[in-house]
GROMACS .gro file of C-alpha atoms in nm:
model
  194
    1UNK     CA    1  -4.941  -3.212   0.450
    2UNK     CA    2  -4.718  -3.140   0.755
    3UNK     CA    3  -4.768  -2.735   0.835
    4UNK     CA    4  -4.417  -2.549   0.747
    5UNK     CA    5  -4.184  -2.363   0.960
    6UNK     CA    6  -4.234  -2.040   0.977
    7UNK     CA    7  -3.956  -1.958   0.758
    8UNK     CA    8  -4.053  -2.129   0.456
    9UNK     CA    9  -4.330  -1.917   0.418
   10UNK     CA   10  -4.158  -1.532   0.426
   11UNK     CA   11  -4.409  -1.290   0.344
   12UNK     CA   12  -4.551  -1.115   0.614
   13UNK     CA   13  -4.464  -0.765   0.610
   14UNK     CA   14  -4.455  -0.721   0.233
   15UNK     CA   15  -4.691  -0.449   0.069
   16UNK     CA   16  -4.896  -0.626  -0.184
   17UNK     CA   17  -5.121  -0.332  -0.272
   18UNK     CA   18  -5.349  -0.054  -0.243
   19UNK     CA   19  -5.516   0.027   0.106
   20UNK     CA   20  -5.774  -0.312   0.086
   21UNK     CA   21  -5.887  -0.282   0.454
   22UNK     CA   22  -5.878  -0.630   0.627
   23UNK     CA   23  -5.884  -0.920   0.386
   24UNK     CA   24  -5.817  -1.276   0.444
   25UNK     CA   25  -5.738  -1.536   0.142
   26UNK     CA   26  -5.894  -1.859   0.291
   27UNK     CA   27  -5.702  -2.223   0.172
   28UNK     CA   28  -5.482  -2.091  -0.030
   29UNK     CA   29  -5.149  -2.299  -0.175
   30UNK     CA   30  -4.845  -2.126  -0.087
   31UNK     CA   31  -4.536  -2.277  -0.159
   32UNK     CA   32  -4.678  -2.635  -0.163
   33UNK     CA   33  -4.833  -2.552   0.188
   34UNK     CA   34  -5.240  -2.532   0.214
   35UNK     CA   35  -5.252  -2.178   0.418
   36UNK     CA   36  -5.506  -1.888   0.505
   37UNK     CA   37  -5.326  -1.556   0.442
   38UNK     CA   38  -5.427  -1.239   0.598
   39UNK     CA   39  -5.374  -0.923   0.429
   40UNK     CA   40  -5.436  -0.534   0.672
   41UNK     CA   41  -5.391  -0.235   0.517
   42UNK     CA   42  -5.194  -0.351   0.202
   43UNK     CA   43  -4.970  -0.577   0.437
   44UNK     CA   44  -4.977  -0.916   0.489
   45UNK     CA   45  -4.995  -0.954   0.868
   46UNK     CA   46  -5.065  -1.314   0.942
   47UNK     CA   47  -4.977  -1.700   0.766
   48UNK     CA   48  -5.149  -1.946   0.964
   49UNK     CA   49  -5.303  -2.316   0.857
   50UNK     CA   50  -5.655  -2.325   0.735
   51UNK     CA   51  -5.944  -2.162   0.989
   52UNK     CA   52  -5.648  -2.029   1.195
   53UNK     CA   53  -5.706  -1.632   1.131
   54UNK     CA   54  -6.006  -1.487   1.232
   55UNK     CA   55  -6.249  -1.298   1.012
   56UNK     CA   56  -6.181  -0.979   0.810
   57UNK     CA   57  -6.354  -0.680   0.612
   58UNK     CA   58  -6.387  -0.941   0.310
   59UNK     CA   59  -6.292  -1.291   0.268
   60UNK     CA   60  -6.158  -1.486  -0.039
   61UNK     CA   61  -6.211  -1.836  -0.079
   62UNK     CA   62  -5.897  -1.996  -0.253
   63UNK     CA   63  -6.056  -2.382  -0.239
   64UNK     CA   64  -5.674  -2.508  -0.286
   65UNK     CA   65  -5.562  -2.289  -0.598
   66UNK     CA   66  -5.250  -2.142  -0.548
   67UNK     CA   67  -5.142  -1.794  -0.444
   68UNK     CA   68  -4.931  -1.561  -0.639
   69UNK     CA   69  -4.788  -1.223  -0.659
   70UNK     CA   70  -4.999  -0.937  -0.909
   71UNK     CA   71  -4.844  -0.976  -1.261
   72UNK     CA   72  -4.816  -0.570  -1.263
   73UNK     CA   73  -4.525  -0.362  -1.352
   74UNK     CA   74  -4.243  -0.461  -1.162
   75UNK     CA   75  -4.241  -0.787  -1.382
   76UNK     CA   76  -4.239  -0.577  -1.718
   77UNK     CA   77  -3.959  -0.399  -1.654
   78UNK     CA   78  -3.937  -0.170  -1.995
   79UNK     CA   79  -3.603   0.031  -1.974
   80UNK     CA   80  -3.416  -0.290  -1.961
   81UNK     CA   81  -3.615  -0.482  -2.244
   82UNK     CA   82  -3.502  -0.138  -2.444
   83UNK     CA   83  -3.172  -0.163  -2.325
   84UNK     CA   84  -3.119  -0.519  -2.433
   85UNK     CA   85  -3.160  -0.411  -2.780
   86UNK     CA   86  -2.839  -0.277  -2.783
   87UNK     CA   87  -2.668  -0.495  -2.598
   88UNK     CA   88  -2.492  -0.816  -2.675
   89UNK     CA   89  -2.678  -1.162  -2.593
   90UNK     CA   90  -2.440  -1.396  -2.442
   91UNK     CA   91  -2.671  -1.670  -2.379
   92UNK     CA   92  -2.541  -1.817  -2.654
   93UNK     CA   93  -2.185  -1.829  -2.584
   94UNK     CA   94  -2.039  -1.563  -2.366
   95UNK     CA   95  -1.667  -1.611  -2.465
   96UNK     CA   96  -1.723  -1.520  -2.873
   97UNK     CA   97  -1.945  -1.295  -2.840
   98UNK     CA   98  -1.749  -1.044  -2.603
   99UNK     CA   99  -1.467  -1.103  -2.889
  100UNK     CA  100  -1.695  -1.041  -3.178
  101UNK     CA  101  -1.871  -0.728  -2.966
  102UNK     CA  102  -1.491  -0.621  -2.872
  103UNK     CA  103  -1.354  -0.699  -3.232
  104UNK     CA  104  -1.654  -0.442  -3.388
  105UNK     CA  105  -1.691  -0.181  -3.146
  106UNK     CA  106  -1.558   0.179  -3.193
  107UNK     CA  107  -1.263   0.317  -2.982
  108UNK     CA  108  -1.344   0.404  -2.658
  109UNK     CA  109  -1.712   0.229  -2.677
  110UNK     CA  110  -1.839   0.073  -2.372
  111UNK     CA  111  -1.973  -0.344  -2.436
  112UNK     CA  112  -2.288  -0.395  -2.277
  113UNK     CA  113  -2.401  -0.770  -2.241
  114UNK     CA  114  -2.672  -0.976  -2.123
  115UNK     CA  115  -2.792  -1.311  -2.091
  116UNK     CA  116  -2.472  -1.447  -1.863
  117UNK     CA  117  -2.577  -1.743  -1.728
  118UNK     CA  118  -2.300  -1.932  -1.486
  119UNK     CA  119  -2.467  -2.293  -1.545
  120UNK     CA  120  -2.411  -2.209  -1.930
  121UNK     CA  121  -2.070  -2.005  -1.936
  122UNK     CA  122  -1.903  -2.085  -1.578
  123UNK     CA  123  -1.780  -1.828  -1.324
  124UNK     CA  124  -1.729  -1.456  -1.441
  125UNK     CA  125  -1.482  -1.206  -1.325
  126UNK     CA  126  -1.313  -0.912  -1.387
  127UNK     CA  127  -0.999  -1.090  -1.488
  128UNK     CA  128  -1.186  -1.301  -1.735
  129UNK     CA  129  -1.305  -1.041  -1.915
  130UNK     CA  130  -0.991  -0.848  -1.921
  131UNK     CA  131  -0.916  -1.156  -2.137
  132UNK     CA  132  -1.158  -1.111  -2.329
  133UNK     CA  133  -1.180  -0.747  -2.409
  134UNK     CA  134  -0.870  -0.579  -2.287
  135UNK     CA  135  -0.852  -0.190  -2.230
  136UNK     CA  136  -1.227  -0.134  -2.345
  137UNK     CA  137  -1.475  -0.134  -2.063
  138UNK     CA  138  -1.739  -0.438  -2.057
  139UNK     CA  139  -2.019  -0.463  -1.814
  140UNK     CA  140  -2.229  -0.840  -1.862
  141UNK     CA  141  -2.561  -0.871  -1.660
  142UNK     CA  142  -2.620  -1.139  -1.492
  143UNK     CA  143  -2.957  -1.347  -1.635
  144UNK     CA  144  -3.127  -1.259  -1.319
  145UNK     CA  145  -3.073  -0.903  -1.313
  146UNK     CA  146  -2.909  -0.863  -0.970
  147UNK     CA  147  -2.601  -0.894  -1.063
  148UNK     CA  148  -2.347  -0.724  -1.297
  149UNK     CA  149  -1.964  -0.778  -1.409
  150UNK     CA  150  -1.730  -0.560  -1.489
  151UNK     CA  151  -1.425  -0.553  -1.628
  152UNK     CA  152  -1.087  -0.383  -1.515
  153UNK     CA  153  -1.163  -0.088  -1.770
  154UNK     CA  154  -1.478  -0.060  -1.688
  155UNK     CA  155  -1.445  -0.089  -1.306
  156UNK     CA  156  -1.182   0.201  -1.339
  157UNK     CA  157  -1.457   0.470  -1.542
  158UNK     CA  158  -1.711   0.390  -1.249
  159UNK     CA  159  -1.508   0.445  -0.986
  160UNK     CA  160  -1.534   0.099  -0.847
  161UNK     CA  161  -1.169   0.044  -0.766
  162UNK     CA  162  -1.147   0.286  -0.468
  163UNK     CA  163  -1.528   0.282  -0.353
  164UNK     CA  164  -1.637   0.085  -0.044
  165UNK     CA  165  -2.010   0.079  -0.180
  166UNK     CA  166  -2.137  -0.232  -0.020
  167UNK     CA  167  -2.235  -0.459  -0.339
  168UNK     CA  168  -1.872  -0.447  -0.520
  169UNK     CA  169  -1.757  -0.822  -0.403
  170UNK     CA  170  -1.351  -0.777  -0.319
  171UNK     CA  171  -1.168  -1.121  -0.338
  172UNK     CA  172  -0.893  -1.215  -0.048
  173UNK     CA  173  -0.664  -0.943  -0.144
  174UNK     CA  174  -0.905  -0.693  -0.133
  175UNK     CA  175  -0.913  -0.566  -0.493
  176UNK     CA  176  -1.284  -0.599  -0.646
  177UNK     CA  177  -1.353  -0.925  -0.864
  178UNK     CA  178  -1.536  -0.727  -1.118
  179UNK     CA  179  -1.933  -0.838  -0.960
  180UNK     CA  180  -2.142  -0.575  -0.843
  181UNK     CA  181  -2.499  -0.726  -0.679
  182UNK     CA  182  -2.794  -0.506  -0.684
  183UNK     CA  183  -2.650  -0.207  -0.761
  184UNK     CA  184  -2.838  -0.073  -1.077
  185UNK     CA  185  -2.887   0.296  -0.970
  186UNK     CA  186  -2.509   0.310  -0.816
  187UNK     CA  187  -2.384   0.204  -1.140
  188UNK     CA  188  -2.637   0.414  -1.359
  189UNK     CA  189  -2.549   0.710  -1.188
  190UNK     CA  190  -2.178   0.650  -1.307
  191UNK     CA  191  -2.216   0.571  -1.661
  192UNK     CA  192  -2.173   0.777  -1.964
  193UNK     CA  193  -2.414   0.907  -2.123
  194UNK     CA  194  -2.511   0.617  -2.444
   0.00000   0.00000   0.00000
């Protein structure tokens, strides 16, 4: 196998852990790629082919098997398995079940959806679900959990019209299209209390 750029392998830098001293993971499969990884002071420092790294405070001996981030908390993420419990799953169909969540919701309550998948229910904007839920603020997660979409109600409560926050998307005219990326504590910090 043909060693890859150094781009296709982008993890040096990235903390993986408690202070380990010098380690280096020997033959290990990284993205398809046979590599030895070496890991100082929590950080990996150095992705080079097999024998290129020199020796280390301990040594791990892959023989092939692959390499993988610690299953630890960041993958269990528990407020937003909570969360979902009360929220609307449109994996199933988004466009019926805003109007079911929009035709049983209170006055004045907030929808919260997730599941949106754009394979599964095409492209989502603001406008959309204006359609969809007019005058009552809707905010749909994206499947991935980077990205959320608001609605033209629910854009105005945030404050998302007039900021210039970075991850609010603005179409050609300027005005935002309703998708906020990776903006989770922005948006927590302007939601009402639920």
């Amino acid at each position: 196998m043909a060693w890859p750029d150094s781009d296709a392998l982008p993890l040096t830098g990235r903390v993986i852990g408690p202070s380990l001293g010098s380690l280096v993971v020997r033959r290990a499969e990284v993205d398809g790629a046979l590599v030895d990884v070496r890991v100082d002071d929590a950080t990996v420092t150095a992705i080079g082919p097999p024998g290129s790294l020199g020796g280390a405070d301990r040594e791990i001996r892959c023989g092939g098997g692959a390499l993988m981030p610690g299953l630890h908390d960041h993958h269990l993420h528990l407020m937003a398995m909570a969360a979902a419990l009360n929220s609307v799953d449109v994996s199933g169909g988004l466009d019926d079940a805003i109007v079911a969540a929009h035709g049983h919701a209170q006055p004045g309550e907030w929808i919260r959806a997730v599941g949106y998948d754009e394979a599964e229910s095409g492209s989502l904007d603001r406008w959309r679900l204006d359609q969809l839920a007019s005058r009552r603020p809707v905010r749909v997660q994206h499947r991935s959990g980077s990205m959320w979409v608001l609605n033209s109600a629910a854009l105005e409560r945030v404050g998302a019209l007039e900021s210039r926050e970075a991850g609010i998307e603005r179409g050609p005219g300027g005005l935002p299209t309703g998708r906020l990326f990776r903006l989770d504590s922005w948006l927590h910090d302007r939601l009402p209390d639920r």
